[in-house]
Amino acid sequence: MTTDLSPLYPQLPENALIVLIGASGAGKTTLARTWPAFQVLSLDTLRGWVSDDEGCQEASGDAVDALHLLVDRRMARRRNTVVDATNVTRDARAPLVAAAKRHNMPAIAVVLGTPEAVCLARQVPRPDNRTVPADTVRVQHQLMVHSHQSLRAEGFNEVHFAENLYRLEPFLRRLGEARDADLGLDGSNGLGDLLLVRRVFGPEILPLWQWKHRSGVAGGDRVAEIRLGQLHLTLALRRDVDGEGDYAFDVMVPCPFDPECRGYAWAPADNITSLHRALTGPLDNHEDVVCSVHGGFDDVDQEADEHDHDDDPEGRADLEAQHADAVRT
């Protein structure tokens, strides 16, 4: 495949106002995601910002006001801006084009000519508050078709159809650059080992994550701590799960077999919910908990347990609670 695709696919200006035009379900949001997130102004997202509900149609007026304000401020800074909204009427497009002209920025119309039947089919799996009625979609599609001939007259510098855009290469290049930055291959510190942390637990946990160097609590595996105030969780990075070389995390929990156990018990932690359950207790008796002294539920050596608490269940519960507090605080 040739790498020089520019003769076949038009290149957009580096900085411009790019207005996506298409009926609901045409694929505007999918296309918009090929640009960096900060450059995209989504009407749905703005509805969420002003009302906590992206599907709240009553918030559309406020969302449009916010959209126009942000477009104007970004045009003033000469920032590339993509407007993700239906924009099928001239009245909807006029304030956007005016903002671009006010700040001497090019305005680019990108028409998504997705067939009407496809737009209608894409409404089916959407939640009720995000589903656009079929009659509305048909009207939007007709307006999109009829608007194409008038876009130049409205002030757009260029008009393109989405299927002709050269978006895959810059999208893949941007993702590759982000990946190199995460790994530190661009000369920066990068995220390094935190890549796996982010993939499993999400980016929000990264500011709380600290690797504990020279810790021996995980049998030689790397140990980390998530701490906020007095509460913390201890985790182990397992580099050879099931002997197959896979990576995974365990989180430390109280030993479920002996509240006075001096070993270290671990439960699998494969998402952020696992961490919440470890902190609050429901993970303590997970079937896959393994203690460094007692093993797992399938191979606990009851004879090696010198503490028989069967006759004192209340005392056992108190000890378990104390041990749980010791692990988590």
Tab-separated table of C-alpha atoms in Angstrom:
chain	number	residue	atom	x	y	z
A	1	MET	CA	0.000	0.000	0.000
A	2	THR	CA	1.371	3.428	-0.907
A	3	THR	CA	2.239	5.775	1.951
A	4	ASP	CA	1.702	8.920	-0.097
A	5	LEU	CA	-2.071	9.219	-0.011
A	6	SER	CA	-2.297	13.000	-0.251
A	7	PRO	CA	-3.130	13.032	-4.008
A	8	LEU	CA	-6.212	10.905	-3.315
A	9	TYR	CA	-7.309	12.381	0.020
A	10	PRO	CA	-7.554	16.111	0.738
A	11	GLN	CA	-5.471	17.496	3.594
A	12	LEU	CA	-7.229	19.773	6.039
A	13	PRO	CA	-5.584	22.972	7.281
A	14	GLU	CA	-3.510	22.593	10.443
A	15	ASN	CA	-5.721	25.057	12.317
A	16	ALA	CA	-9.305	25.656	11.265
A	17	LEU	CA	-12.921	25.424	12.330
A	18	ILE	CA	-14.140	22.015	11.175
A	19	VAL	CA	-17.922	21.666	11.245
A	20	LEU	CA	-19.281	18.122	10.977
A	21	ILE	CA	-22.643	17.970	9.209
A	22	GLY	CA	-24.834	14.888	9.323
A	23	ALA	CA	-27.985	13.318	10.670
A	24	SER	CA	-28.067	11.569	14.036
A	25	GLY	CA	-26.339	8.212	13.600
A	26	ALA	CA	-24.222	9.362	10.660
A	27	GLY	CA	-20.971	8.684	12.543
A	28	LYS	CA	-19.953	12.215	13.503
A	29	THR	CA	-18.659	11.257	16.950
A	30	THR	CA	-16.620	8.359	15.573
A	31	LEU	CA	-14.995	10.697	13.073
A	32	ALA	CA	-14.492	13.407	15.703
A	33	ARG	CA	-12.515	10.989	17.863
A	34	THR	CA	-9.767	10.902	15.260
A	35	TRP	CA	-8.816	14.392	16.473
A	36	PRO	CA	-7.317	15.058	19.934
A	37	ALA	CA	-10.036	15.240	22.575
A	38	PHE	CA	-9.337	18.866	23.506
A	39	GLN	CA	-10.029	19.934	19.926
A	40	VAL	CA	-13.525	18.429	19.807
A	41	LEU	CA	-16.594	20.327	20.976
A	42	SER	CA	-19.474	17.850	21.228
A	43	LEU	CA	-23.003	19.126	21.729
A	44	ASP	CA	-23.884	15.910	23.572
A	45	THR	CA	-20.965	16.399	25.952
A	46	LEU	CA	-21.934	20.022	26.534
A	47	ARG	CA	-25.484	18.920	27.394
A	48	GLY	CA	-23.924	16.678	30.019
A	49	TRP	CA	-21.785	19.501	31.363
A	50	VAL	CA	-24.768	21.817	31.859
A	51	SER	CA	-27.326	19.210	32.989
A	52	ASP	CA	-25.503	15.992	34.034
A	53	ASP	CA	-27.338	14.215	31.195
A	54	GLU	CA	-26.018	14.149	27.626
A	55	GLY	CA	-29.467	13.184	26.373
A	56	CYS	CA	-31.338	16.022	28.107
A	57	GLN	CA	-32.933	17.870	25.186
A	58	GLU	CA	-34.201	20.617	27.512
A	59	ALA	CA	-30.554	21.564	28.067
A	60	SER	CA	-29.851	21.994	24.353
A	61	GLY	CA	-30.231	25.783	24.447
A	62	ASP	CA	-27.677	26.162	27.234
A	63	ALA	CA	-25.395	23.647	25.532
A	64	VAL	CA	-25.527	25.620	22.261
A	65	ASP	CA	-24.700	28.829	24.148
A	66	ALA	CA	-21.675	27.117	25.683
A	67	LEU	CA	-20.688	25.754	22.263
A	68	HIS	CA	-20.726	29.213	20.666
A	69	LEU	CA	-18.699	30.682	23.522
A	70	LEU	CA	-16.052	27.963	23.307
A	71	VAL	CA	-15.841	28.177	19.528
A	72	ASP	CA	-15.272	31.921	19.716
A	73	ARG	CA	-12.569	31.604	22.390
A	74	ARG	CA	-10.776	28.866	20.483
A	75	MET	CA	-10.953	30.792	17.221
A	76	ALA	CA	-9.453	33.809	18.995
A	77	ARG	CA	-6.532	31.580	20.036
A	78	ARG	CA	-6.330	30.112	16.535
A	79	ARG	CA	-6.833	26.594	17.832
A	80	ASN	CA	-8.012	23.774	15.572
A	81	THR	CA	-11.612	23.052	16.557
A	82	VAL	CA	-14.019	20.296	15.517
A	83	VAL	CA	-17.750	20.801	16.135
A	84	ASP	CA	-19.565	17.504	16.690
A	85	ALA	CA	-23.266	18.296	16.265
A	86	THR	CA	-25.885	17.667	13.591
A	87	ASN	CA	-25.441	21.169	12.087
A	88	VAL	CA	-27.919	20.333	9.304
A	89	THR	CA	-29.569	23.763	9.239
A	90	ARG	CA	-28.115	27.044	8.059
A	91	ASP	CA	-29.209	28.713	11.316
A	92	ALA	CA	-27.120	26.223	13.313
A	93	ARG	CA	-24.046	26.755	11.134
A	94	ALA	CA	-24.163	30.555	10.785
A	95	PRO	CA	-22.810	31.487	14.261
A	96	LEU	CA	-19.979	28.979	13.855
A	97	VAL	CA	-18.892	30.363	10.491
A	98	ALA	CA	-19.206	33.916	11.836
A	99	ALA	CA	-16.848	33.110	14.722
A	100	ALA	CA	-14.259	31.723	12.313
A	101	LYS	CA	-14.507	34.784	10.036
A	102	ARG	CA	-14.260	37.135	13.014
A	103	HIS	CA	-10.850	35.740	13.827
A	104	ASN	CA	-9.646	35.117	10.257
A	105	MET	CA	-9.766	31.349	10.626
A	106	PRO	CA	-10.742	29.034	7.763
A	107	ALA	CA	-14.096	27.285	8.107
A	108	ILE	CA	-14.269	23.743	6.760
A	109	ALA	CA	-17.530	21.832	6.241
A	110	VAL	CA	-17.313	18.041	6.483
A	111	VAL	CA	-20.472	16.312	5.271
A	112	LEU	CA	-21.254	12.778	6.455
A	113	GLY	CA	-23.354	11.273	3.703
A	114	THR	CA	-24.217	8.100	5.602
A	115	PRO	CA	-27.329	6.445	4.080
A	116	GLU	CA	-30.579	7.220	5.856
A	117	ALA	CA	-31.245	3.533	6.542
A	118	VAL	CA	-27.926	3.230	8.389
A	119	CYS	CA	-28.649	6.324	10.490
A	120	LEU	CA	-32.031	4.853	11.447
A	121	ALA	CA	-30.570	1.442	12.298
A	122	ARG	CA	-28.005	3.021	14.608
A	123	GLN	CA	-30.779	4.475	16.751
A	124	VAL	CA	-31.986	1.022	17.817
A	125	PRO	CA	-29.297	0.081	20.384
A	126	ARG	CA	-29.094	3.579	21.881
A	127	PRO	CA	-30.592	4.331	25.322
A	128	ASP	CA	-33.994	5.996	25.305
A	129	ASN	CA	-32.663	9.457	26.156
A	130	ARG	CA	-30.190	9.286	23.257
A	131	THR	CA	-32.560	7.870	20.624
A	132	VAL	CA	-33.716	10.333	17.976
A	133	PRO	CA	-37.193	9.634	16.519
A	134	ALA	CA	-37.185	8.150	13.031
A	135	ASP	CA	-39.108	11.086	11.523
A	136	THR	CA	-36.533	13.514	12.934
A	137	VAL	CA	-33.643	11.477	11.522
A	138	ARG	CA	-35.290	11.473	8.074
A	139	VAL	CA	-35.730	15.256	8.160
A	140	GLN	CA	-32.105	15.718	9.297
A	141	HIS	CA	-30.898	13.508	6.468
A	142	GLN	CA	-32.897	15.465	3.868
A	143	LEU	CA	-31.549	18.768	5.212
A	144	MET	CA	-28.005	17.395	5.040
A	145	VAL	CA	-28.491	16.416	1.385
A	146	HIS	CA	-29.994	19.778	0.420
A	147	SER	CA	-27.397	21.813	2.335
A	148	HIS	CA	-24.425	20.605	0.333
A	149	GLN	CA	-24.919	23.025	-2.560
A	150	SER	CA	-25.223	26.086	-0.288
A	151	LEU	CA	-22.275	25.553	2.063
A	152	ARG	CA	-19.825	27.605	0.002
A	153	ALA	CA	-22.302	30.471	-0.146
A	154	GLU	CA	-22.629	30.345	3.629
A	155	GLY	CA	-18.934	31.187	3.977
A	156	PHE	CA	-17.206	27.823	4.266
A	157	ASN	CA	-13.763	27.923	2.662
A	158	GLU	CA	-13.792	24.211	1.828
A	159	VAL	CA	-16.429	21.469	1.673
A	160	HIS	CA	-15.478	17.799	1.947
A	161	PHE	CA	-17.242	14.475	2.265
A	162	ALA	CA	-16.109	12.501	5.301
A	163	GLU	CA	-15.326	9.333	3.356
A	164	ASN	CA	-12.712	11.238	1.360
A	165	LEU	CA	-10.818	12.568	4.361
A	166	TYR	CA	-7.277	11.513	5.177
A	167	ARG	CA	-7.959	10.727	8.859
A	168	LEU	CA	-6.669	7.189	9.497
A	169	GLU	CA	-2.977	8.023	9.109
A	170	PRO	CA	-2.924	11.029	11.494
A	171	PHE	CA	-5.112	9.099	13.941
A	172	LEU	CA	-2.730	6.127	14.027
A	173	ARG	CA	0.292	8.438	14.147
A	174	ARG	CA	-1.146	10.305	17.149
A	175	LEU	CA	-1.886	7.050	18.984
A	176	GLY	CA	1.638	5.833	18.241
A	177	GLU	CA	3.151	9.052	19.549
A	178	ALA	CA	1.066	8.806	22.709
A	179	ARG	CA	2.190	5.213	23.203
A	180	ASP	CA	5.855	6.194	22.737
A	181	ALA	CA	5.394	8.987	25.270
A	182	ASP	CA	3.837	6.566	27.758
A	183	LEU	CA	6.798	4.220	27.380
A	184	GLY	CA	9.342	7.042	27.540
A	185	LEU	CA	10.550	6.284	24.018
A	186	ASP	CA	10.295	9.979	23.157
A	187	GLY	CA	13.012	10.864	25.677
A	188	SER	CA	10.618	11.681	28.525
A	189	ASN	CA	10.172	9.742	31.764
A	190	GLY	CA	6.950	8.215	30.462
A	191	LEU	CA	4.622	5.998	32.462
A	192	GLY	CA	6.840	2.911	32.202
A	193	ASP	CA	5.490	0.264	34.537
A	194	LEU	CA	2.408	2.392	35.159
A	195	LEU	CA	1.086	1.455	31.720
A	196	LEU	CA	-0.278	-1.793	33.124
A	197	VAL	CA	-1.630	0.037	36.180
A	198	ARG	CA	-3.534	2.443	33.971
A	199	ARG	CA	-4.844	-0.350	31.762
A	200	VAL	CA	-6.174	-2.377	34.710
A	201	PHE	CA	-7.329	0.312	37.148
A	202	GLY	CA	-7.734	3.424	35.006
A	203	PRO	CA	-5.768	6.679	34.800
A	204	GLU	CA	-7.422	8.225	37.865
A	205	ILE	CA	-5.500	5.906	40.219
A	206	LEU	CA	-2.052	6.950	38.960
A	207	PRO	CA	-1.560	9.940	41.342
A	208	LEU	CA	-2.114	7.635	44.346
A	209	TRP	CA	0.166	4.826	43.126
A	210	GLN	CA	3.637	4.333	44.626
A	211	TRP	CA	6.030	1.459	44.034
A	212	LYS	CA	7.544	0.149	47.309
A	213	HIS	CA	11.163	-0.632	46.574
A	214	ARG	CA	12.900	-3.545	48.317
A	215	SER	CA	9.648	-4.845	49.803
A	216	GLY	CA	9.697	-8.576	50.514
A	217	VAL	CA	6.021	-9.136	51.276
A	218	ALA	CA	5.196	-10.578	47.828
A	219	GLY	CA	7.806	-13.300	47.532
A	220	GLY	CA	10.083	-11.260	45.303
A	221	ASP	CA	7.377	-9.747	43.105
A	222	ARG	CA	7.127	-5.994	42.843
A	223	VAL	CA	4.985	-4.286	45.504
A	224	ALA	CA	2.996	-1.050	45.280
A	225	GLU	CA	0.829	0.997	47.593
A	226	ILE	CA	-2.290	3.061	46.983
A	227	ARG	CA	-2.627	5.565	49.811
A	228	LEU	CA	-4.986	8.422	50.587
A	229	GLY	CA	-4.697	9.826	54.098
A	230	GLN	CA	-4.504	7.041	56.668
A	231	LEU	CA	-6.081	4.413	54.411
A	232	HIS	CA	-4.011	2.375	52.015
A	233	LEU	CA	-3.948	-0.842	50.028
A	234	THR	CA	-0.909	-2.983	49.222
A	235	LEU	CA	-0.653	-4.641	45.811
A	236	ALA	CA	1.699	-7.095	44.174
A	237	LEU	CA	2.534	-7.228	40.484
A	238	ARG	CA	2.583	-10.882	39.449
A	239	ARG	CA	4.791	-11.382	36.403
A	240	ASP	CA	4.118	-15.056	35.751
A	241	VAL	CA	0.462	-15.771	36.414
A	242	ASP	CA	-0.395	-19.479	36.072
A	243	GLY	CA	3.137	-20.111	34.839
A	244	GLU	CA	2.253	-18.629	31.433
A	245	GLY	CA	4.138	-15.347	31.676
A	246	ASP	CA	1.006	-13.216	31.998
A	247	TYR	CA	0.912	-10.087	34.155
A	248	ALA	CA	-1.711	-9.447	36.838
A	249	PHE	CA	-2.203	-7.753	40.203
A	250	ASP	CA	-3.031	-9.121	43.641
A	251	VAL	CA	-4.195	-7.017	46.558
A	252	MET	CA	-3.333	-7.815	50.184
A	253	VAL	CA	-6.263	-8.878	52.387
A	254	PRO	CA	-6.511	-10.359	55.899
A	255	CYS	CA	-5.775	-14.073	56.164
A	256	PRO	CA	-9.198	-15.766	56.038
A	257	PHE	CA	-7.939	-18.841	57.908
A	258	ASP	CA	-6.314	-17.380	61.026
A	259	PRO	CA	-6.787	-13.807	62.322
A	260	GLU	CA	-3.400	-14.021	64.075
A	261	CYS	CA	-1.567	-15.245	60.978
A	262	ARG	CA	1.716	-13.444	60.382
A	263	GLY	CA	1.819	-14.326	56.702
A	264	TYR	CA	0.484	-12.339	53.779
A	265	ALA	CA	-2.804	-13.159	52.091
A	266	TRP	CA	-3.519	-12.047	48.528
A	267	ALA	CA	-6.643	-11.855	46.376
A	268	PRO	CA	-6.801	-11.178	42.622
A	269	ALA	CA	-7.411	-7.537	41.715
A	270	ASP	CA	-8.379	-7.160	38.070
A	271	ASN	CA	-10.298	-3.880	38.159
A	272	ILE	CA	-11.035	-0.840	40.313
A	273	THR	CA	-14.060	-2.598	41.855
A	274	SER	CA	-11.721	-5.245	43.254
A	275	LEU	CA	-9.807	-2.527	45.089
A	276	HIS	CA	-13.014	-1.128	46.566
A	277	ARG	CA	-14.039	-4.598	47.727
A	278	ALA	CA	-10.597	-5.155	49.249
A	279	LEU	CA	-10.820	-1.903	51.184
A	280	THR	CA	-14.335	-2.492	52.469
A	281	GLY	CA	-14.101	-6.239	53.190
A	282	PRO	CA	-16.128	-8.261	50.649
A	283	LEU	CA	-12.927	-9.543	49.014
A	284	ASP	CA	-11.593	-11.040	52.266
A	285	ASN	CA	-13.149	-14.454	51.632
A	286	HIS	CA	-12.721	-14.579	47.874
A	287	GLU	CA	-12.327	-18.191	46.736
A	288	ASP	CA	-8.954	-17.400	45.189
A	289	VAL	CA	-7.363	-15.845	48.287
A	290	VAL	CA	-3.955	-17.403	48.928
A	291	CYS	CA	-2.025	-17.004	52.178
A	292	SER	CA	1.770	-17.341	52.257
A	293	VAL	CA	1.390	-19.553	55.364
A	294	HIS	CA	-1.900	-21.425	54.920
A	295	GLY	CA	-2.224	-21.556	51.137
A	296	GLY	CA	-5.652	-21.331	49.563
A	297	PHE	CA	-9.071	-22.631	50.503
A	298	ASP	CA	-8.386	-25.912	48.725
A	299	ASP	CA	-5.150	-26.733	50.489
A	300	VAL	CA	-5.316	-25.233	53.987
A	301	ASP	CA	-3.583	-27.485	56.470
A	302	GLN	CA	-6.039	-27.460	59.336
A	303	GLU	CA	-3.620	-29.373	61.585
A	304	ALA	CA	-1.059	-26.610	61.257
A	305	ASP	CA	-3.590	-24.116	62.581
A	306	GLU	CA	-2.784	-23.820	66.272
A	307	HIS	CA	-5.612	-21.406	66.957
A	308	ASP	CA	-8.976	-23.101	67.318
A	309	HIS	CA	-11.665	-20.420	67.478
A	310	ASP	CA	-14.661	-22.650	66.815
A	311	ASP	CA	-15.766	-22.355	70.448
A	312	ASP	CA	-15.534	-18.597	70.451
A	313	PRO	CA	-17.016	-17.231	67.241
A	314	GLU	CA	-17.474	-13.717	68.644
A	315	GLY	CA	-13.835	-13.560	69.690
A	316	ARG	CA	-12.815	-14.801	66.237
A	317	ALA	CA	-14.909	-12.085	64.582
A	318	ASP	CA	-13.261	-9.419	66.735
A	319	LEU	CA	-9.787	-10.676	65.832
A	320	GLU	CA	-10.660	-10.781	62.147
A	321	ALA	CA	-11.885	-7.197	62.312
A	322	GLN	CA	-8.709	-6.082	64.061
A	323	HIS	CA	-6.547	-7.872	61.514
A	324	ALA	CA	-8.523	-6.348	58.634
A	325	ASP	CA	-7.963	-2.881	60.084
A	326	ALA	CA	-4.254	-3.610	60.403
A	327	VAL	CA	-4.035	-4.595	56.744
A	328	ARG	CA	-5.979	-1.608	55.410
A	329	THR	CA	-4.739	1.229	57.620
